[in-house]
C-alpha cells in the first residue's frame, strides 16, 4: 500500500520514534554525566587544577564502560550516553527492517539486515585494532 | 581558559555548527573538527573521535522531523547505507594508521572540494527524462517529495523517480570512507550523489543525507570507541551542542533562504580549508 503524497512512508514513523527516544536518552545520560563530573570536581573545572578532563588521558575505550560504571566514574556515565547515541541509528535500521518484514517487503528487509551485519563487523574490526 | 569555560564554549560553538550542518545536510562534523583543533588546540584524533559522536547525535536529533514530514526517503537511505557503512569502516580503520599531518591535509582538501560543490548551482530537474533503473524499481525507491523552494513553507508535493542507484552506491562508498577517516558527515558528497546522480529532489536529498549520516557515523563511532579515541566529556559536550543545533536547524529548513546560507558557508569553508591545509603541509 502506498502512502499519500507527502505523507511519511511505511516505517518512517517507527524509525522517527526510535531516533527520538534514543537521541533523548543518550543526551540525558550525557547531560547527567557532565553534571556529575562537575559536581565531583567543580573546583578543578573552575580553576584548571587537577587532570585535564578534555585531554588524551581522559580518553576511554568501550571496554572501560562496565568498570567505570562500577566505580561510579562520571566519565563512564557520559560514555554510556555516547554509546546510546551511537547505537540509536542502528536501532532505527532495526525498526525499519522489522516494519518492512511485516509488510512482506523482503528485499528491503534484507538490505536493512546487511546494514546491521556491517555495523556488527565494524565493532569486531574496531576491537581487533 | 578553565576546563568549565572551555566545555561551555565548545558546547555553544557546536550549537551553531549543528544548526548549519543540519540546514545544509552536511552534519555538524564538517565544522567541529576544525573548531576543536584550530580554535581550542585539541588533539586532532580526539577531535575526530568527538566529532563522530556529534555526527550521530546531530542526525538522530534532526532526522525524526524530516521523516515525519515526508522529506527523507527511508528506503533510499537504508539502501545507500550499505555503501556508506562499508566505506566508513574502511576509513575509520585507516585513520588509525595515518599521521596527524596527513589527516590535516586530507581534511583541508575535502573541505576545499566541499566548497567547490557549494559553488555549483543546484536546481530540481523537473521535466528531464529519468532513465529506468532496475535496482530502484526492485526496491521501490521512488517516492514523493516537495519541490525546491526557498523562504516558503508552502508544500508543492510531486512524485519523483530514482535512477542510477549503482552510481549512487559507488559515490556513497567514497563518502563513507571520508566520513570514517575524518569524523565528518560527508553530506557534501552524499547530497550531490542523490541530487545530481540519482535525481532526487534537493530537499529530499538533504533530508535523506541527514538520516544516513547517523548510520554512517555509528559505524565509525564503534571503531573509534573500541580504539580509545573518544574522550567522554569532550564528546558529550560536542554531542549536546550539536543535538540542540540540529533540532534548531531542522525546524528552519523549510523557511531559511538556502542560497544566502550557502554563500556564507562557502566563505567559512574556504578559510577553514586553507588553515587545515597549512597545518598539514607546513
GROMACS .gro file of C-alpha atoms in nm:
model
  411
    1UNK     CA    1   0.000   0.000   0.000
    2UNK     CA    2   0.138   0.338  -0.096
    3UNK     CA    3   0.131   0.638   0.134
    4UNK     CA    4  -0.047   0.952   0.030
    5UNK     CA    5   0.181   1.206  -0.142
    6UNK     CA    6   0.390   1.389   0.114
    7UNK     CA    7   0.285   1.160   0.398
    8UNK     CA    8   0.552   0.966   0.590
    9UNK     CA    9   0.634   0.637   0.418
   10UNK     CA   10   0.600   0.290   0.569
   11UNK     CA   11   0.829   0.257   0.870
   12UNK     CA   12   0.917   0.627   0.885
   13UNK     CA   13   0.713   0.697   1.198
   14UNK     CA   14   0.859   0.398   1.381
   15UNK     CA   15   1.214   0.499   1.288
   16UNK     CA   16   1.145   0.860   1.389
   17UNK     CA   17   1.016   0.740   1.728
   18UNK     CA   18   1.322   0.520   1.786
   19UNK     CA   19   1.555   0.808   1.693
   20UNK     CA   20   1.369   1.044   1.928
   21UNK     CA   21   1.383   0.802   2.221
   22UNK     CA   22   1.746   0.702   2.163
   23UNK     CA   23   1.860   1.058   2.099
   24UNK     CA   24   1.676   1.186   2.408
   25UNK     CA   25   1.802   0.906   2.633
   26UNK     CA   26   2.161   0.942   2.511
   27UNK     CA   27   2.155   1.320   2.554
   28UNK     CA   28   2.005   1.286   2.903
   29UNK     CA   29   2.279   1.041   3.007
   30UNK     CA   30   2.548   1.269   2.866
   31UNK     CA   31   2.399   1.566   3.050
   32UNK     CA   32   2.375   1.368   3.375
   33UNK     CA   33   2.736   1.252   3.338
   34UNK     CA   34   2.856   1.607   3.276
   35UNK     CA   35   2.665   1.728   3.582
   36UNK     CA   36   2.809   1.451   3.800
   37UNK     CA   37   3.160   1.526   3.668
   38UNK     CA   38   3.121   1.892   3.752
   39UNK     CA   39   2.979   1.817   4.095
   40UNK     CA   40   3.269   1.581   4.164
   41UNK     CA   41   3.547   1.811   4.057
   42UNK     CA   42   3.387   2.153   4.032
   43UNK     CA   43   3.689   2.330   4.180
   44UNK     CA   44   3.924   2.165   3.933
   45UNK     CA   45   3.697   2.261   3.644
   46UNK     CA   46   3.674   2.620   3.760
   47UNK     CA   47   4.040   2.679   3.832
   48UNK     CA   48   4.204   2.435   3.591
   49UNK     CA   49   4.372   2.237   3.869
   50UNK     CA   50   4.397   1.856   3.851
   51UNK     CA   51   4.375   1.636   3.543
   52UNK     CA   52   4.260   1.790   3.216
   53UNK     CA   53   3.910   1.643   3.160
   54UNK     CA   54   3.943   1.707   2.786
   55UNK     CA   55   4.296   1.573   2.742
   56UNK     CA   56   4.416   1.245   2.597
   57UNK     CA   57   4.448   1.086   2.942
   58UNK     CA   58   4.071   1.115   2.986
   59UNK     CA   59   4.003   0.903   2.676
   60UNK     CA   60   3.810   0.582   2.739
   61UNK     CA   61   3.752   0.261   2.546
   62UNK     CA   62   3.428   0.074   2.510
   63UNK     CA   63   3.574  -0.195   2.735
   64UNK     CA   64   3.621   0.062   3.016
   65UNK     CA   65   3.246   0.113   3.046
   66UNK     CA   66   3.147  -0.159   3.291
   67UNK     CA   67   3.443  -0.100   3.523
   68UNK     CA   68   3.389   0.276   3.507
   69UNK     CA   69   3.021   0.244   3.598
   70UNK     CA   70   3.103   0.002   3.883
   71UNK     CA   71   3.346   0.253   4.028
   72UNK     CA   72   3.100   0.538   3.982
   73UNK     CA   73   3.316   0.730   3.734
   74UNK     CA   74   3.120   1.020   3.585
   75UNK     CA   75   3.313   0.979   3.259
   76UNK     CA   76   3.164   0.630   3.229
   77UNK     CA   77   2.810   0.775   3.251
   78UNK     CA   78   2.895   1.016   2.968
   79UNK     CA   79   3.050   0.724   2.777
   80UNK     CA   80   2.726   0.527   2.826
   81UNK     CA   81   2.536   0.825   2.684
   82UNK     CA   82   2.762   0.840   2.378
   83UNK     CA   83   2.720   0.463   2.330
   84UNK     CA   84   2.340   0.501   2.344
   85UNK     CA   85   2.368   0.782   2.090
   86UNK     CA   86   2.591   0.571   1.865
   87UNK     CA   87   2.353   0.274   1.889
   88UNK     CA   88   2.043   0.481   1.811
   89UNK     CA   89   2.080   0.484   1.427
   90UNK     CA   90   2.133   0.106   1.435
   91UNK     CA   91   1.810   0.075   1.635
   92UNK     CA   92   1.645   0.286   1.365
   93UNK     CA   93   1.760   0.041   1.099
   94UNK     CA   94   1.620  -0.246   1.310
   95UNK     CA   95   1.284  -0.065   1.331
   96UNK     CA   96   1.280  -0.007   0.954
   97UNK     CA   97   1.375  -0.370   0.885
   98UNK     CA   98   1.102  -0.504   1.115
   99UNK     CA   99   0.839  -0.282   0.954
  100UNK     CA  100   0.942  -0.395   0.607
  101UNK     CA  101   0.945  -0.758   0.717
  102UNK     CA  102   0.589  -0.726   0.848
  103UNK     CA  103   0.489  -0.557   0.521
  104UNK     CA  104   0.649  -0.851   0.334
  105UNK     CA  105   0.899  -0.629   0.159
  106UNK     CA  106   1.167  -0.895   0.173
  107UNK     CA  107   1.427  -0.714  -0.039
  108UNK     CA  108   1.421  -0.402   0.175
  109UNK     CA  109   1.427  -0.606   0.497
  110UNK     CA  110   1.729  -0.792   0.356
  111UNK     CA  111   1.909  -0.466   0.283
  112UNK     CA  112   1.844  -0.349   0.641
  113UNK     CA  113   1.987  -0.680   0.769
  114UNK     CA  114   2.303  -0.629   0.562
  115UNK     CA  115   2.349  -0.280   0.713
  116UNK     CA  116   2.317  -0.426   1.064
  117UNK     CA  117   2.568  -0.701   0.987
  118UNK     CA  118   2.813  -0.436   0.865
  119UNK     CA  119   2.771  -0.243   1.191
  120UNK     CA  120   2.849  -0.560   1.388
  121UNK     CA  121   3.155  -0.611   1.166
  122UNK     CA  122   3.266  -0.254   1.248
  123UNK     CA  123   3.262  -0.344   1.618
  124UNK     CA  124   3.461  -0.661   1.564
  125UNK     CA  125   3.723  -0.491   1.346
  126UNK     CA  126   3.748  -0.196   1.585
  127UNK     CA  127   3.810  -0.430   1.879
  128UNK     CA  128   4.081  -0.608   1.684
  129UNK     CA  129   4.273  -0.281   1.624
  130UNK     CA  130   4.076   2.911   2.990
  131UNK     CA  131   3.941   2.687   3.270
  132UNK     CA  132   3.803   2.344   3.172
  133UNK     CA  133   3.450   2.460   3.261
  134UNK     CA  134   3.475   2.767   3.038
  135UNK     CA  135   3.623   2.552   2.764
  136UNK     CA  136   3.340   2.298   2.784
  137UNK     CA  137   3.075   2.573   2.781
  138UNK     CA  138   3.243   2.746   2.485
  139UNK     CA  139   3.275   2.419   2.292
  140UNK     CA  140   2.908   2.337   2.355
  141UNK     CA  141   2.796   2.684   2.241
  142UNK     CA  142   3.001   2.673   1.922
  143UNK     CA  143   2.867   2.324   1.848
  144UNK     CA  144   2.508   2.455   1.869
  145UNK     CA  145   2.587   2.683   1.576
  146UNK     CA  146   2.776   2.417   1.383
  147UNK     CA  147   2.499   2.162   1.440
  148UNK     CA  148   2.239   2.408   1.313
  149UNK     CA  149   2.439   2.481   0.997
  150UNK     CA  150   2.517   2.115   0.942
  151UNK     CA  151   2.151   2.022   0.965
  152UNK     CA  152   2.039   2.303   0.734
  153UNK     CA  153   2.294   2.216   0.469
  154UNK     CA  154   2.268   1.837   0.506
  155UNK     CA  155   2.638   1.818   0.591
  156UNK     CA  156   2.629   1.709   0.954
  157UNK     CA  157   2.798   1.920   1.218
  158UNK     CA  158   3.133   1.742   1.194
  159UNK     CA  159   3.245   1.949   0.899
  160UNK     CA  160   3.289   2.238   1.139
  161UNK     CA  161   3.350   2.055   1.468
  162UNK     CA  162   3.698   1.917   1.394
  163UNK     CA  163   3.842   2.249   1.264
  164UNK     CA  164   3.690   2.435   1.561
  165UNK     CA  165   3.828   2.190   1.819
  166UNK     CA  166   4.175   2.178   1.667
  167UNK     CA  167   4.225   2.532   1.534
  168UNK     CA  168   4.036   2.731   1.799
  169UNK     CA  169   4.073   2.512   2.109
  170UNK     CA  170   4.406   2.347   2.026
  171UNK     CA  171   4.283   1.994   2.093
  172UNK     CA  172   4.446   1.680   1.955
  173UNK     CA  173   4.320   1.600   1.604
  174UNK     CA  174   4.242   1.234   1.674
  175UNK     CA  175   4.043   1.318   1.989
  176UNK     CA  176   3.862   1.593   1.794
  177UNK     CA  177   3.769   1.341   1.526
  178UNK     CA  178   3.653   1.094   1.794
  179UNK     CA  179   3.428   1.361   1.946
  180UNK     CA  180   3.306   1.472   1.605
  181UNK     CA  181   3.199   1.120   1.512
  182UNK     CA  182   2.972   1.108   1.818
  183UNK     CA  183   2.835   1.454   1.740
  184UNK     CA  184   2.761   1.349   1.382
  185UNK     CA  185   2.547   1.061   1.507
  186UNK     CA  186   2.379   1.277   1.770
  187UNK     CA  187   2.303   1.555   1.521
  188UNK     CA  188   2.149   1.311   1.278
  189UNK     CA  189   1.935   1.148   1.548
  190UNK     CA  190   1.810   1.492   1.651
  191UNK     CA  191   1.729   1.627   1.305
  192UNK     CA  192   1.604   1.317   1.123
  193UNK     CA  193   1.276   1.242   1.308
  194UNK     CA  194   1.128   1.568   1.186
  195UNK     CA  195   1.239   1.501   0.828
  196UNK     CA  196   1.084   1.152   0.849
  197UNK     CA  197   0.756   1.280   0.996
  198UNK     CA  198   0.725   1.546   0.727
  199UNK     CA  199   0.799   1.303   0.445
  200UNK     CA  200   1.117   1.480   0.336
  201UNK     CA  201   1.354   1.186   0.397
  202UNK     CA  202   1.331   0.874   0.180
  203UNK     CA  203   1.389   0.588   0.425
  204UNK     CA  204   1.418   0.318   0.154
  205UNK     CA  205   1.686   0.515  -0.033
  206UNK     CA  206   1.868   0.590   0.293
  207UNK     CA  207   1.889   0.227   0.409
  208UNK     CA  208   1.986   0.104   0.061
  209UNK     CA  209   2.270   0.354   0.031
  210UNK     CA  210   2.381   0.288   0.389
  211UNK     CA  211   2.518  -0.048   0.272
  212UNK     CA  212   2.778   0.152   0.079
  213UNK     CA  213   2.838   0.433   0.329
  214UNK     CA  214   2.883   0.195   0.623
  215UNK     CA  215   3.129  -0.020   0.424
  216UNK     CA  216   3.327   0.290   0.333
  217UNK     CA  217   3.310   0.427   0.688
  218UNK     CA  218   3.457   0.110   0.838
  219UNK     CA  219   3.749   0.124   0.593
  220UNK     CA  220   3.802   0.498   0.658
  221UNK     CA  221   3.788   0.467   1.037
  222UNK     CA  222   4.037   0.179   1.035
  223UNK     CA  223   4.268   0.372   0.801
  224UNK     CA  224   4.256   0.681   1.026
  225UNK     CA  225   4.434   0.487   1.298
  226UNK     CA  226   4.734   0.437   1.072
  227UNK     CA  227   4.772   0.783   0.914
  228UNK     CA  228   4.989   1.061   1.056
  229UNK     CA  229   4.827   1.374   1.201
  230UNK     CA  230   4.973   1.586   0.919
  231UNK     CA  231   4.827   1.353   0.658
  232UNK     CA  232   4.486   1.377   0.828
  233UNK     CA  233   4.506   1.759   0.833
  234UNK     CA  234   4.595   1.762   0.463
  235UNK     CA  235   4.315   1.525   0.364
  236UNK     CA  236   4.074   1.732   0.576
  237UNK     CA  237   4.181   2.054   0.404
  238UNK     CA  238   4.138   1.901   0.060
  239UNK     CA  239   3.794   1.757   0.148
  240UNK     CA  240   3.677   2.095   0.278
  241UNK     CA  241   3.800   2.266  -0.041
  242UNK     CA  242   3.614   2.010  -0.253
  243UNK     CA  243   3.304   2.066  -0.039
  244UNK     CA  244   3.335   2.440  -0.107
  245UNK     CA  245   3.354   2.376  -0.481
  246UNK     CA  246   3.043   2.160  -0.454
  247UNK     CA  247   2.867   2.451  -0.286
  248UNK     CA  248   2.953   2.674  -0.580
  249UNK     CA  249   2.752   2.456  -0.812
  250UNK     CA  250   2.406   2.592  -0.858
  251UNK     CA  251   2.163   2.317  -0.775
  252UNK     CA  252   1.815   2.304  -0.905
  253UNK     CA  253   1.543   2.046  -0.942
  254UNK     CA  254   1.546   1.897  -1.286
  255UNK     CA  255   1.174   1.874  -1.340
  256UNK     CA  256   1.073   1.760  -1.686
  257UNK     CA  257   1.406   1.594  -1.772
  258UNK     CA  258   1.379   1.228  -1.868
  259UNK     CA  259   1.485   0.991  -1.588
  260UNK     CA  260   1.645   0.665  -1.710
  261UNK     CA  261   1.487   0.343  -1.583
  262UNK     CA  262   1.674   0.174  -1.302
  263UNK     CA  263   1.603  -0.192  -1.219
  264UNK     CA  264   1.752  -0.162  -0.868
  265UNK     CA  265   1.531   0.135  -0.783
  266UNK     CA  266   1.230  -0.049  -0.926
  267UNK     CA  267   1.303  -0.371  -0.734
  268UNK     CA  268   1.345  -0.189  -0.403
  269UNK     CA  269   1.058   0.057  -0.470
  270UNK     CA  270   1.287   0.353  -0.405
  271UNK     CA  271   1.071   0.604  -0.593
  272UNK     CA  272   0.872   0.847  -0.381
  273UNK     CA  273   0.707   1.181  -0.341
  274UNK     CA  274   0.861   1.499  -0.210
  275UNK     CA  275   0.844   1.872  -0.204
  276UNK     CA  276   0.967   2.086  -0.489
  277UNK     CA  277   1.270   2.300  -0.401
  278UNK     CA  278   1.173   2.646  -0.294
  279UNK     CA  279   1.336   2.896  -0.065
  280UNK     CA  280   1.175   3.105   0.200
  281UNK     CA  281   0.841   2.935   0.174
  282UNK     CA  282   0.664   2.685   0.391
  283UNK     CA  283   0.407   2.607   0.120
  284UNK     CA  284   0.439   2.243   0.019
  285UNK     CA  285   0.436   2.164  -0.351
  286UNK     CA  286   0.422   1.786  -0.345
  287UNK     CA  287   0.510   1.583  -0.651
  288UNK     CA  288   0.631   1.232  -0.727
  289UNK     CA  289   0.988   1.162  -0.828
  290UNK     CA  290   1.167   0.862  -0.976
  291UNK     CA  291   1.503   0.741  -0.851
  292UNK     CA  292   1.768   0.641  -1.103
  293UNK     CA  293   2.134   0.531  -1.124
  294UNK     CA  294   2.130   0.353  -0.788
  295UNK     CA  295   2.455   0.172  -0.872
  296UNK     CA  296   2.630   0.505  -0.937
  297UNK     CA  297   2.487   0.638  -0.611
  298UNK     CA  298   2.618   0.334  -0.422
  299UNK     CA  299   2.968   0.387  -0.566
  300UNK     CA  300   2.971   0.754  -0.472
  301UNK     CA  301   2.837   0.670  -0.127
  302UNK     CA  302   3.122   0.427  -0.061
  303UNK     CA  303   3.369   0.711  -0.115
  304UNK     CA  304   3.158   0.944   0.101
  305UNK     CA  305   3.150   0.683   0.378
  306UNK     CA  306   3.528   0.638   0.364
  307UNK     CA  307   3.584   1.013   0.403
  308UNK     CA  308   3.331   1.019   0.685
  309UNK     CA  309   3.510   0.741   0.873
  310UNK     CA  310   3.852   0.888   0.809
  311UNK     CA  311   3.775   1.243   0.922
  312UNK     CA  312   3.478   1.203   1.154
  313UNK     CA  313   3.252   1.417   0.942
  314UNK     CA  314   2.908   1.352   0.794
  315UNK     CA  315   3.027   1.385   0.433
  316UNK     CA  316   2.696   1.540   0.340
  317UNK     CA  317   2.881   1.748   0.082
  318UNK     CA  318   2.938   1.424  -0.108
  319UNK     CA  319   2.614   1.248  -0.021
  320UNK     CA  320   2.378   1.526  -0.125
  321UNK     CA  321   2.524   1.562  -0.481
  322UNK     CA  322   2.522   1.183  -0.524
  323UNK     CA  323   2.147   1.180  -0.465
  324UNK     CA  324   2.068   1.516  -0.617
  325UNK     CA  325   2.280   1.502  -0.935
  326UNK     CA  326   2.328   1.130  -0.999
  327UNK     CA  327   2.011   0.972  -0.861
  328UNK     CA  328   1.787   1.270  -0.940
  329UNK     CA  329   1.620   1.302  -0.602
  330UNK     CA  330   1.472   1.646  -0.530
  331UNK     CA  331   1.713   1.873  -0.343
  332UNK     CA  332   1.527   1.881  -0.013
  333UNK     CA  333   1.470   1.506  -0.022
  334UNK     CA  334   1.845   1.463  -0.085
  335UNK     CA  335   1.932   1.691   0.207
  336UNK     CA  336   1.692   1.522   0.447
  337UNK     CA  337   1.790   1.170   0.336
  338UNK     CA  338   2.159   1.264   0.371
  339UNK     CA  339   2.092   1.376   0.728
  340UNK     CA  340   1.930   1.043   0.808
  341UNK     CA  341   2.213   0.841   0.650
  342UNK     CA  342   2.484   1.042   0.826
  343UNK     CA  343   2.375   0.892   1.159
  344UNK     CA  344   2.420   0.531   1.048
  345UNK     CA  345   2.749   0.606   0.872
  346UNK     CA  346   2.870   0.787   1.183
  347UNK     CA  347   2.761   0.497   1.404
  348UNK     CA  348   2.985   0.258   1.208
  349UNK     CA  349   3.283   0.494   1.254
  350UNK     CA  350   3.191   0.563   1.618
  351UNK     CA  351   3.212   0.194   1.706
  352UNK     CA  352   3.568   0.178   1.567
  353UNK     CA  353   3.678   0.500   1.745
  354UNK     CA  354   3.517   0.388   2.073
  355UNK     CA  355   3.687   0.050   2.054
  356UNK     CA  356   4.023   0.214   1.979
  357UNK     CA  357   4.008   0.454   2.277
  358UNK     CA  358   3.999   0.773   2.068
  359UNK     CA  359   3.693   0.916   2.248
  360UNK     CA  360   3.718   1.150   2.549
  361UNK     CA  361   3.371   1.114   2.704
  362UNK     CA  362   3.340   1.468   2.845
  363UNK     CA  363   3.460   1.626   2.520
  364UNK     CA  364   3.238   1.402   2.305
  365UNK     CA  365   2.946   1.466   2.541
  366UNK     CA  366   2.979   1.844   2.526
  367UNK     CA  367   3.015   1.839   2.149
  368UNK     CA  368   2.721   1.599   2.109
  369UNK     CA  369   2.490   1.805   2.331
  370UNK     CA  370   2.569   2.125   2.142
  371UNK     CA  371   2.520   1.951   1.810
  372UNK     CA  372   2.186   1.797   1.915
  373UNK     CA  373   2.046   2.137   2.017
  374UNK     CA  374   2.179   2.298   1.697
  375UNK     CA  375   2.047   2.019   1.474
  376UNK     CA  376   1.699   2.049   1.627
  377UNK     CA  377   1.701   2.423   1.555
  378UNK     CA  378   1.832   2.361   1.202
  379UNK     CA  379   1.566   2.103   1.118
  380UNK     CA  380   1.294   2.350   1.220
  381UNK     CA  381   1.447   2.618   1.000
  382UNK     CA  382   1.490   2.402   0.687
  383UNK     CA  383   1.153   2.494   0.534
  384UNK     CA  384   1.192   2.869   0.587
  385UNK     CA  385   1.559   2.960   0.559
  386UNK     CA  386   1.683   3.107   0.227
  387UNK     CA  387   1.922   2.829   0.134
  388UNK     CA  388   2.119   3.030  -0.123
  389UNK     CA  389   2.219   3.302   0.124
  390UNK     CA  390   2.320   3.040   0.377
  391UNK     CA  391   2.523   2.856   0.116
  392UNK     CA  392   2.715   3.175   0.028
  393UNK     CA  393   2.813   3.239   0.392
  394UNK     CA  394   2.904   2.876   0.440
  395UNK     CA  395   3.123   2.882   0.129
  396UNK     CA  396   3.343   3.162   0.262
  397UNK     CA  397   3.381   2.996   0.603
  398UNK     CA  398   3.462   2.664   0.440
  399UNK     CA  399   3.736   2.811   0.221
  400UNK     CA  400   3.904   2.986   0.517
  401UNK     CA  401   3.895   2.673   0.732
  402UNK     CA  402   4.019   2.461   0.442
  403UNK     CA  403   4.322   2.689   0.395
  404UNK     CA  404   4.403   2.669   0.767
  405UNK     CA  405   4.380   2.292   0.777
  406UNK     CA  406   4.600   2.263   0.467
  407UNK     CA  407   4.856   2.495   0.625
  408UNK     CA  408   4.870   2.270   0.931
  409UNK     CA  409   4.910   1.961   0.718
  410UNK     CA  410   5.167   2.096   0.476
  411UNK     CA  411   5.363   2.339   0.692
   0.00000   0.00000   0.00000
